XYZ file of C-alpha atoms in Angstrom:
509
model
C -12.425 -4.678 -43.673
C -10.183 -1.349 -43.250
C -11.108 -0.653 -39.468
C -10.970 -2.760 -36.457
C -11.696 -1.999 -32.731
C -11.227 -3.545 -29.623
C -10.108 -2.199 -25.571
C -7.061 -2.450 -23.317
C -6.752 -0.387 -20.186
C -4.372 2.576 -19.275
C -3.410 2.588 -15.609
C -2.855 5.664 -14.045
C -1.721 4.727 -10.407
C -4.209 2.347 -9.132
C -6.832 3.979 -11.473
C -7.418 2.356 -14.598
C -8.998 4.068 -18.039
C -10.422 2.547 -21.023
C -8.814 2.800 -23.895
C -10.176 1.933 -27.547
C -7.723 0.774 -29.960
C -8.493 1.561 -33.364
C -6.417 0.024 -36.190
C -6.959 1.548 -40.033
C -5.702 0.281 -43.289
C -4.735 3.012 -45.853
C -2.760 3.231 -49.300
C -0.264 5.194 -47.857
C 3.758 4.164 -48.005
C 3.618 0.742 -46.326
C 4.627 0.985 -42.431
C 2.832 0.396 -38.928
C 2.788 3.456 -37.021
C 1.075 3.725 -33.018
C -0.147 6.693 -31.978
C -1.695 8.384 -29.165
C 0.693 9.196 -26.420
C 2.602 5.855 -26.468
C 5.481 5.870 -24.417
C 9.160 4.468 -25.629
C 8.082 0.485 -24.405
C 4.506 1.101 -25.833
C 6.109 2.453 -28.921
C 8.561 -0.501 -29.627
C 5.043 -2.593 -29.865
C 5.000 -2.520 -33.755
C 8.239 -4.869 -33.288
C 6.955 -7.325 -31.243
C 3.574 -6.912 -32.701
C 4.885 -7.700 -36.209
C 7.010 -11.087 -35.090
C 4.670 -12.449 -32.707
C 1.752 -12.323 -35.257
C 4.256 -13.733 -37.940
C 5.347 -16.573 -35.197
C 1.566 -17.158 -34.970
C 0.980 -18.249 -38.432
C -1.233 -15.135 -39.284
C -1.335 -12.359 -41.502
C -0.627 -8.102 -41.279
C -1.768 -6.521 -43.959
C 1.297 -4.764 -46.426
C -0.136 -1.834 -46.589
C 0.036 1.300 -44.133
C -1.831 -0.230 -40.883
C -2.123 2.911 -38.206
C -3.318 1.809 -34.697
C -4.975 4.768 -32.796
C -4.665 4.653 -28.983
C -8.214 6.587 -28.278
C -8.515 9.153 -25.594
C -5.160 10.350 -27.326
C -5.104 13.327 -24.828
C -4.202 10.062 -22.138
C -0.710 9.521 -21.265
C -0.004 5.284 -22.014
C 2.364 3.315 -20.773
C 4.116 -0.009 -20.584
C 3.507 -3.065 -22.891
C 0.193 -4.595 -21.834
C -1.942 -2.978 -24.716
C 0.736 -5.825 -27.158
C -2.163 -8.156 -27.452
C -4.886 -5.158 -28.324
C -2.887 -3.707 -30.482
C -2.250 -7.286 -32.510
C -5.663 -8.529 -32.193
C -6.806 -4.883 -33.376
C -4.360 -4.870 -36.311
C -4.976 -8.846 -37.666
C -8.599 -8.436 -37.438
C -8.517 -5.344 -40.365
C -7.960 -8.583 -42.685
C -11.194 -9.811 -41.996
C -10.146 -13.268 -40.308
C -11.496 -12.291 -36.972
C -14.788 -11.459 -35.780
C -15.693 -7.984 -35.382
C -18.197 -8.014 -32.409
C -16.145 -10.395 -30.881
C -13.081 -8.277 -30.544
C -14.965 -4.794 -30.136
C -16.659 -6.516 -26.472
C -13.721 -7.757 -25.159
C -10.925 -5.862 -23.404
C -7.368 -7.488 -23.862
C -4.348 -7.102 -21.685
C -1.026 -8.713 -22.167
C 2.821 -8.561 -23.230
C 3.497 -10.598 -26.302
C 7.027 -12.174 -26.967
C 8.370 -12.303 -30.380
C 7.197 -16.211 -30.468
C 4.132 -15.269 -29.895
C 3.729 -16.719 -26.597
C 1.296 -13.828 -24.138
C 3.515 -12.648 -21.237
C 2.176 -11.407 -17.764
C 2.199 -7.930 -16.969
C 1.818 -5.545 -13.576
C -1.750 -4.025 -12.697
C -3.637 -6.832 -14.330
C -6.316 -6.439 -11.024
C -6.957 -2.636 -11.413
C -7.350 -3.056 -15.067
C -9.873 -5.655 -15.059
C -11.922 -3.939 -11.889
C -11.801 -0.584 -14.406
C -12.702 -3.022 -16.962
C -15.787 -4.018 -15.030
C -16.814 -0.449 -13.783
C -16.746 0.525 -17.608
C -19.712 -2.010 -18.254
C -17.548 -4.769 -19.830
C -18.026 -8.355 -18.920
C -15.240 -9.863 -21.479
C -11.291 -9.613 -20.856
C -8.197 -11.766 -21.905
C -5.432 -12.268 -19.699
C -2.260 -13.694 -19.654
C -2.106 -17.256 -18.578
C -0.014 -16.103 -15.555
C -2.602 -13.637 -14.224
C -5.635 -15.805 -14.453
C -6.202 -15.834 -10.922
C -5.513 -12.150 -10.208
C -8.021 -11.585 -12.852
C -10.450 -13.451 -11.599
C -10.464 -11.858 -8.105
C -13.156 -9.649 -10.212
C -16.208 -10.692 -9.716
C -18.732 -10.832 -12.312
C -15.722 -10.766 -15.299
C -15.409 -13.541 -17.804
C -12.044 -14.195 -17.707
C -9.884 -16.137 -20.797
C -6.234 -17.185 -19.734
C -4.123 -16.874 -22.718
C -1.104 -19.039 -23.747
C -0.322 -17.504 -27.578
C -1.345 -15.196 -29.967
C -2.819 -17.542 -31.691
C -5.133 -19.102 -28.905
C -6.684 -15.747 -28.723
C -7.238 -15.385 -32.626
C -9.374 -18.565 -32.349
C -11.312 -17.729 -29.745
C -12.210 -14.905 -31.883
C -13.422 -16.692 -35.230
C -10.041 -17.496 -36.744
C -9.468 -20.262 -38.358
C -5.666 -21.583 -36.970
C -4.176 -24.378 -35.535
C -3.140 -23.870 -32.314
C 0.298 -25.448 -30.914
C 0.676 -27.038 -27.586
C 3.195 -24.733 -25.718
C 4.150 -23.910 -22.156
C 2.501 -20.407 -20.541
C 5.200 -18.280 -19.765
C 5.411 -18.168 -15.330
C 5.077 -15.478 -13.224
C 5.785 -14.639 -9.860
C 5.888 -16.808 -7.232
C 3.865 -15.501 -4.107
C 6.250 -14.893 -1.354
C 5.147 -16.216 2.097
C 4.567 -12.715 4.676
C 7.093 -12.738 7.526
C 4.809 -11.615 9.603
C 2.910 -15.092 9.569
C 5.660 -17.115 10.700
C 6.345 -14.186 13.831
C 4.509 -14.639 17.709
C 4.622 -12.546 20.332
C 5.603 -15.221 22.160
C 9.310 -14.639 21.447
C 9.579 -11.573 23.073
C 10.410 -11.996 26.300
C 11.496 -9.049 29.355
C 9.370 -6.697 27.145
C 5.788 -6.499 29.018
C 5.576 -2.660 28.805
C 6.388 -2.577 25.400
C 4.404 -5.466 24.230
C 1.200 -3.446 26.247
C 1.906 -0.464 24.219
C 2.023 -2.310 20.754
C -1.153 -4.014 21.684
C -2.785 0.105 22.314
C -1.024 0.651 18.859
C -3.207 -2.269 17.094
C -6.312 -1.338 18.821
C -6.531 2.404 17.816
C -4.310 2.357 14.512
C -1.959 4.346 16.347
C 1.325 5.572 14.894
C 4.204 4.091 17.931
C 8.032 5.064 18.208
C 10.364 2.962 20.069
C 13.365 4.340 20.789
C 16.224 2.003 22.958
C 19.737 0.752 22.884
C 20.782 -1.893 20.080
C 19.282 -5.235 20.653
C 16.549 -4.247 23.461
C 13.838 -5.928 20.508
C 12.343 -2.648 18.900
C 12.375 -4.482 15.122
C 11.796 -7.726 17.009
C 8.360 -5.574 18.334
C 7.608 -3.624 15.211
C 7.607 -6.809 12.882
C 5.045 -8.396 14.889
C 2.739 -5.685 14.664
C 0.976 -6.519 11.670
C 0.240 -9.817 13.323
C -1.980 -8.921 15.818
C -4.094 -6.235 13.666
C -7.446 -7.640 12.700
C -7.607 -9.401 9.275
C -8.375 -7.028 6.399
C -11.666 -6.627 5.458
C -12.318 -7.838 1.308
C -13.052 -4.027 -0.181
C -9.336 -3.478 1.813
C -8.062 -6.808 0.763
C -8.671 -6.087 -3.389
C -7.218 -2.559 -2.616
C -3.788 -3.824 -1.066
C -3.553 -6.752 -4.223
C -4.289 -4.133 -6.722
C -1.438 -2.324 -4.906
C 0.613 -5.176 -5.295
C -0.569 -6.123 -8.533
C 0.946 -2.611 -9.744
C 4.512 -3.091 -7.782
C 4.782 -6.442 -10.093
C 4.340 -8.818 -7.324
C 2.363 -11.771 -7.837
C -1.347 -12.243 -6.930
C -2.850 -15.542 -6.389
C -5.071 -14.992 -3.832
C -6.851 -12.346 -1.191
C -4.877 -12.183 1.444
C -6.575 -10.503 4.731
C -2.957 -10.187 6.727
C -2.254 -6.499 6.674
C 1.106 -5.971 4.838
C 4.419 -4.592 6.252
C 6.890 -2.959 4.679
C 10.078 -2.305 5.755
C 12.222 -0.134 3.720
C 16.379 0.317 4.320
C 17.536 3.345 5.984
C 19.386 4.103 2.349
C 16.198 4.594 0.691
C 15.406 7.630 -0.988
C 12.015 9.897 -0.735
C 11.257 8.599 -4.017
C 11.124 5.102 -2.717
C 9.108 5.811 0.014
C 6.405 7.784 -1.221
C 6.905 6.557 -5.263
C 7.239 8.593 -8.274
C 8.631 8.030 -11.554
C 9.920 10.104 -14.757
C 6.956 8.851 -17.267
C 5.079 6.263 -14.998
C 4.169 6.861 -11.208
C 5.162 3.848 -9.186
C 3.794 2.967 -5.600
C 6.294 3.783 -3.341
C 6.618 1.906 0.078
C 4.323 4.090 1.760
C 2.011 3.008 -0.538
C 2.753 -0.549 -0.508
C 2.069 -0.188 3.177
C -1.769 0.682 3.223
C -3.213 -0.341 5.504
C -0.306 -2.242 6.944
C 2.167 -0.859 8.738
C 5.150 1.067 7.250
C 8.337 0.048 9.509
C 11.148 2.543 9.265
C 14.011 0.879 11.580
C 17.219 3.205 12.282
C 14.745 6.060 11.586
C 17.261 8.785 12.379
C 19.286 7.424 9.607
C 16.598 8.403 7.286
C 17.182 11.621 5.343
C 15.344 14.517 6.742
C 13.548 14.972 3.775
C 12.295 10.996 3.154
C 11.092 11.252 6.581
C 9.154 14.839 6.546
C 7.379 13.496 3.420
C 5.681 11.186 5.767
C 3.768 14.215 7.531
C 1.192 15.145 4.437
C -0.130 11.404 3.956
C -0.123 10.465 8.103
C -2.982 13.334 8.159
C -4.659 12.895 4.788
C -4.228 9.317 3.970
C -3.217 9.870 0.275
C -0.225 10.759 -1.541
C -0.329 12.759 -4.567
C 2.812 12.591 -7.080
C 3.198 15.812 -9.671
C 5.015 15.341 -12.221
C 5.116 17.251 -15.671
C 3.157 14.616 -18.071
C 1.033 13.088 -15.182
C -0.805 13.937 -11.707
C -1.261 10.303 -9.488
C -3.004 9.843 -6.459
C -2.032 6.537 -4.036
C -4.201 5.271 -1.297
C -1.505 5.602 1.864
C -3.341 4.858 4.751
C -0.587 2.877 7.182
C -0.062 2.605 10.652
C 3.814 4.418 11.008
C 6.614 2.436 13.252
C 9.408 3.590 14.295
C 12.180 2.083 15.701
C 15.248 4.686 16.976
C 18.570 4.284 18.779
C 19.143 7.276 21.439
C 22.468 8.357 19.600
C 24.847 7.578 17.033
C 26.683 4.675 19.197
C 23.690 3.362 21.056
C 24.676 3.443 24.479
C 23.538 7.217 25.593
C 21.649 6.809 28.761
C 22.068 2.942 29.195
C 23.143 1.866 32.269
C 26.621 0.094 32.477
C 27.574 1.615 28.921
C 29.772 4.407 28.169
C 28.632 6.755 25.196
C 31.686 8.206 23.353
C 29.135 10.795 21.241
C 29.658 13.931 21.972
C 26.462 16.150 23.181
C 25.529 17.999 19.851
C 26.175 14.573 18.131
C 22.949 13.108 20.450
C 21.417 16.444 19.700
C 21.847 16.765 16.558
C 20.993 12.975 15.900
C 17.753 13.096 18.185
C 16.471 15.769 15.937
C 17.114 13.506 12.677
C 12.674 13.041 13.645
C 11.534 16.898 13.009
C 9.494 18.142 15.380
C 5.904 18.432 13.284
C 6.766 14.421 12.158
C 7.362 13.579 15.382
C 3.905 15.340 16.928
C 1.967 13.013 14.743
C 3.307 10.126 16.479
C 0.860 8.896 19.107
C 3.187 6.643 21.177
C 6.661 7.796 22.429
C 7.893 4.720 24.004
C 11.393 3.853 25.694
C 12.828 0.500 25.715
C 15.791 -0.904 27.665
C 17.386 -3.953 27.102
C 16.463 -7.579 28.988
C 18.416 -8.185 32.152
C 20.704 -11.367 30.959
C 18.863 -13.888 33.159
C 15.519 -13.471 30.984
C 17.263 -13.376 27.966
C 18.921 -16.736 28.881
C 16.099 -18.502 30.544
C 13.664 -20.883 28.250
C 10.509 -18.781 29.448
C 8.314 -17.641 26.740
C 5.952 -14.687 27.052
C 2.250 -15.666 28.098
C 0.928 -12.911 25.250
C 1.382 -14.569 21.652
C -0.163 -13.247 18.908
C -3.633 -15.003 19.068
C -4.448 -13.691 22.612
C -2.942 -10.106 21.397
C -5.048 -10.038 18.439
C -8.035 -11.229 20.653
C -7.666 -8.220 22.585
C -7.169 -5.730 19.330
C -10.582 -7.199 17.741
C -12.812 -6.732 21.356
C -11.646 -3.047 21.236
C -12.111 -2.641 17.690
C -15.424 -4.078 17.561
C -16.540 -1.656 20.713
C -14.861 1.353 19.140
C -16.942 0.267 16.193
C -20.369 -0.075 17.775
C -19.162 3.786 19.437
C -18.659 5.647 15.850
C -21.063 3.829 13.956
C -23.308 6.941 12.996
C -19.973 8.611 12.272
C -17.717 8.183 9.532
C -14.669 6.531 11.429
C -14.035 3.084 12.633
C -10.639 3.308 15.022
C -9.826 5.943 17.487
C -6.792 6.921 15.510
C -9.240 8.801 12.509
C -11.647 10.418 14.936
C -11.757 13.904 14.152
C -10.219 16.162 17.551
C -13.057 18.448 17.741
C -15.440 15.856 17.681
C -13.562 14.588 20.950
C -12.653 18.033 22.270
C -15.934 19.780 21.858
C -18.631 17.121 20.735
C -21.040 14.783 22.679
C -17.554 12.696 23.484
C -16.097 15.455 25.570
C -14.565 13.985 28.725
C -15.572 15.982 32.007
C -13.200 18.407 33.576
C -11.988 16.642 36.528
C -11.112 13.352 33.881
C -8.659 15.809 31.676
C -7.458 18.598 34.011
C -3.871 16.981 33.513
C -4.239 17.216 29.797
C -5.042 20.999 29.996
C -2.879 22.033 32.206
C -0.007 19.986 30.039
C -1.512 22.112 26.979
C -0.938 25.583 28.903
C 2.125 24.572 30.085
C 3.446 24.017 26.370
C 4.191 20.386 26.954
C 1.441 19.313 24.430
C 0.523 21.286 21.265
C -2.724 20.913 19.943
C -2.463 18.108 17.710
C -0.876 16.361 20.572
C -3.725 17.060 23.302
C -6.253 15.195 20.717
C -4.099 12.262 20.076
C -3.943 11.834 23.823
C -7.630 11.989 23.971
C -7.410 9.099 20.894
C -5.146 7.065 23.077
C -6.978 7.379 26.239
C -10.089 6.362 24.117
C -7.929 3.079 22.938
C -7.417 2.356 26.561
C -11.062 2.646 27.656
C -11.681 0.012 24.677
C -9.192 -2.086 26.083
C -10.146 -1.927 29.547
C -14.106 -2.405 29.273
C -15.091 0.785 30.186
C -17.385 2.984 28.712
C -15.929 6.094 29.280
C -11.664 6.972 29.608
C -11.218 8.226 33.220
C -8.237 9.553 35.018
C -6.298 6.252 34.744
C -6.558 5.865 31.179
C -6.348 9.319 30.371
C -2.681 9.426 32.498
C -1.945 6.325 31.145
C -2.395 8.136 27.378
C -0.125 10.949 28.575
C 2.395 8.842 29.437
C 2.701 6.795 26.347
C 2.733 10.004 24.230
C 4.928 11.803 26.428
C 6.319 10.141 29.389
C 4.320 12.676 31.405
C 2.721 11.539 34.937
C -0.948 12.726 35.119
């Protein structure tokens, strides 16, 4: 046998592309040559290739082998195509079986001992594996249970090079060894966090509870140690619990970052990058690979960016394309990626460089175009996205001191956020949004939603005064929406359409 086929899967972002390996035995020079776009890890597989199959107790053929990576047009990357490309290039001596190998899809890193080694994006590879028609695919033992988060995939766990050449037809022995660990899942901060801790903070705890129930973007801005983080952290505790189609599309995220994947997890996940961080981290990138950046990470989550003026100017304007659109798309020369990045944004700010501007009982030693200059750190177009503008001041000393703890944890929160989700549900269910946050603003300005004249008079007359731009005026209407929800009414009226104003821009209706 000269030829022998078989599959592995090329990842670009979260989308995954079969690839066919081909591997051909000529009477060329003697040598073992990849081709097809390999990148520099993909390229140094011949290596490990060569030892693990000679660690395995099987043969390569001394001859010129050639192993075709097939659409060659496809950029390929990373080392999980080792086991393809070995079970491609053993089975041209005729030791494995042919139809076995050419139905099954193999992913996998193999050591030089010939042990199979777990790899990032195992989920998104199998679920392209599946959408391509296959039903077969080999794993590494340390990704079984990622892999079978797939349904309708038979999944093999693999231990050794060898285990998988005998599953195949191969005659071998097979030596009792110990599967090379992964990961271990990290518990979530935000399930050990309660409301319940916060205490002095009713106002603030009201408007992170509007926040959850329309997916509304929310910047707190205060002194140090007023509880912004403490309130942004627990954020992602009272959203509802991810639906499964969401839950597979935030492991497959993480599955791609490298982090391990055991199980579905419906908590909605936060991230919460350092000030330091470039725009690359945040919205991901790469020189040969595209990497999920934390924006990315943080669909639908919530993306926490505390100290947000300390962010770079850039980092943080690169947040305005994928608040409106939901996606980021990463161009680089060799590749064009497109992430999921649908997040809920939080912000936590202090009101100047030291802190203390506009706190009573402080003094502020900044110096006016230092507050200016620092306030403006959040452009203007970034910070009109931003749905609630809320200011915090810090707990009088006897609350902080006192044992009390609040009477809204994060159960009776979360109650709240579900009953207004489930009636802004039932009210766009012929529509194609869910939460008030998506709702297009003409469909709320001029549609069958329109609120009567008397209800938003404040809200125009805030509009022709130039205290609202346009994209403001319908993110009021969203919030005032959120409120009705969370009241029980059917319809915002003046009260929740003042209270909106106020929370976007501490305007009295």
């Amino acid at each position: 046998m000269r030829t022998a086929r078989t599959w592995a899967v090329a990842l670009t972002g979260v989308d995954g592309h079969l690839v066919e390996i081909e591997a051909d035995v000529s009477n060329q020079t003697p040598g073992f040559k990849i081709v097809g776009l390999p990148d520099k890890a993909l390229g140094e597989a011949a290596q490990r290739v060569h030892n693990a199959v000679t660690n395995a107790d099987l043969e390569l053929t001394r001859r010129r082998l050639t192993v075709n990576l097939s659409p060659a047009s496809l950029p390929k990357h990373g080392s999980g195509f080792d086991l393809g490309i070995a079970i491609s290039a053993v089975a041209t001596g005729g030791v494995l079986d042919p139809a076995s190998i050419a139905r099954t899809v193999h992913i996998g890193e193999l050591g030089l001992d010939g042990r199979v080694r777990p790899v990032p994006g195992v989920l998104p590879a199998v679920f392209a594996a599946a959408r391509a028609g296959f039903e077969h695919v080999i794993v590494p033992h340390a990704n079984e249970a990622e892999a079978r988060l797939v349904p309708g995939m038979h999944v093999r766990a693999a231990t050794t090079l060898a285990e998988v050449a005998m599953w195949h037809g191969a005659d071998i022995a097979v030596a009792d060894v110990e599967p090379v660990a992964g990961a271990a899942r990290q518990v979530s901060e935000a399930e050990q966090l309660d409301l319940a801790d916060v205490v002095g903070q009713e106002e603030a705890v009201d408007a992170l509870i509007v926040a959850a129930a329309g997916g509304h973007h929310i910047l707190m801005s205060g002194p140090p140690g007023a509880g912004k983080t403490m309130l942004a952290r627990r954020l992602p505790g009272i959203l509802p619990p991810l639906t499964e189609e969401a839950a597979l599309e935030v492991a497959s995220i993480r599955s791609l970052s490298g982090a391990a994947v055991n199980v579905l997890d419906d908590l909605p996940p936060l991230e919460a990058p350092h000030h330091s961080a470039s725009m690359a981290a945040l919205v991901g990138g790469g020189s040969r690979a595209a990497r999920p950046g934390a924006i990315v990470r943080a669909h639908r989550g919530v993306l926490l960016l505390d100290e947000a003026a300390e962010f770079s100017r850039a980092a943080l304007d690169a947040l305005r394309q994928p608040l409106e659109s939901g996606n980021i798309e990463i161009d680089r020369a060799g590749f064009h990626v497109r992430f999921p990045a649908r997040f809920q944004l939080a912000l936590a700010m202090n009101p100047c460089p030291c802190g203390n501007y506009g706190v009573r009982g402080a003094e502020c030693i900044c110096p006016p175009m230092a507050i200016r200059r620092y306030s403006a750190r959040l452009s203007g177009p970034l910070r009109d996205r931003i749905d609630i503008d809320l200011q915090v001041a810090r707990v009088a000393a006897s609350r902080a001191t006192s044992a009390e703890r609040s009477s809204v944890t994060t159960m009776t929160a979360r109650g709240r956020v579900l009953a207004a989700r489930e009636r802004a549900a039932e009210r766009w269910a012929d529509t194609p949004w869910s939460v008030n946050a998506d709702v297009a603003g003409a469909w709320l300005r001029q549609g069958d939603h329109r609120l009567p004249l008397e209800v938003r008079g404040p809200l125009d007359r805030a509009l022709e005064r130039g205290q609202l731009t346009l994209r403001g005026y319908d993110r009021v209407l969203r919030l005032a929406w959120t409120m009705a929800d969370l009241t029980g009414v059917d319809v915002p009226g003046r009260d929740e359409l003042g209270r909106a104003l106020f929370l976007k821009r501490g305007l009295i209706a």
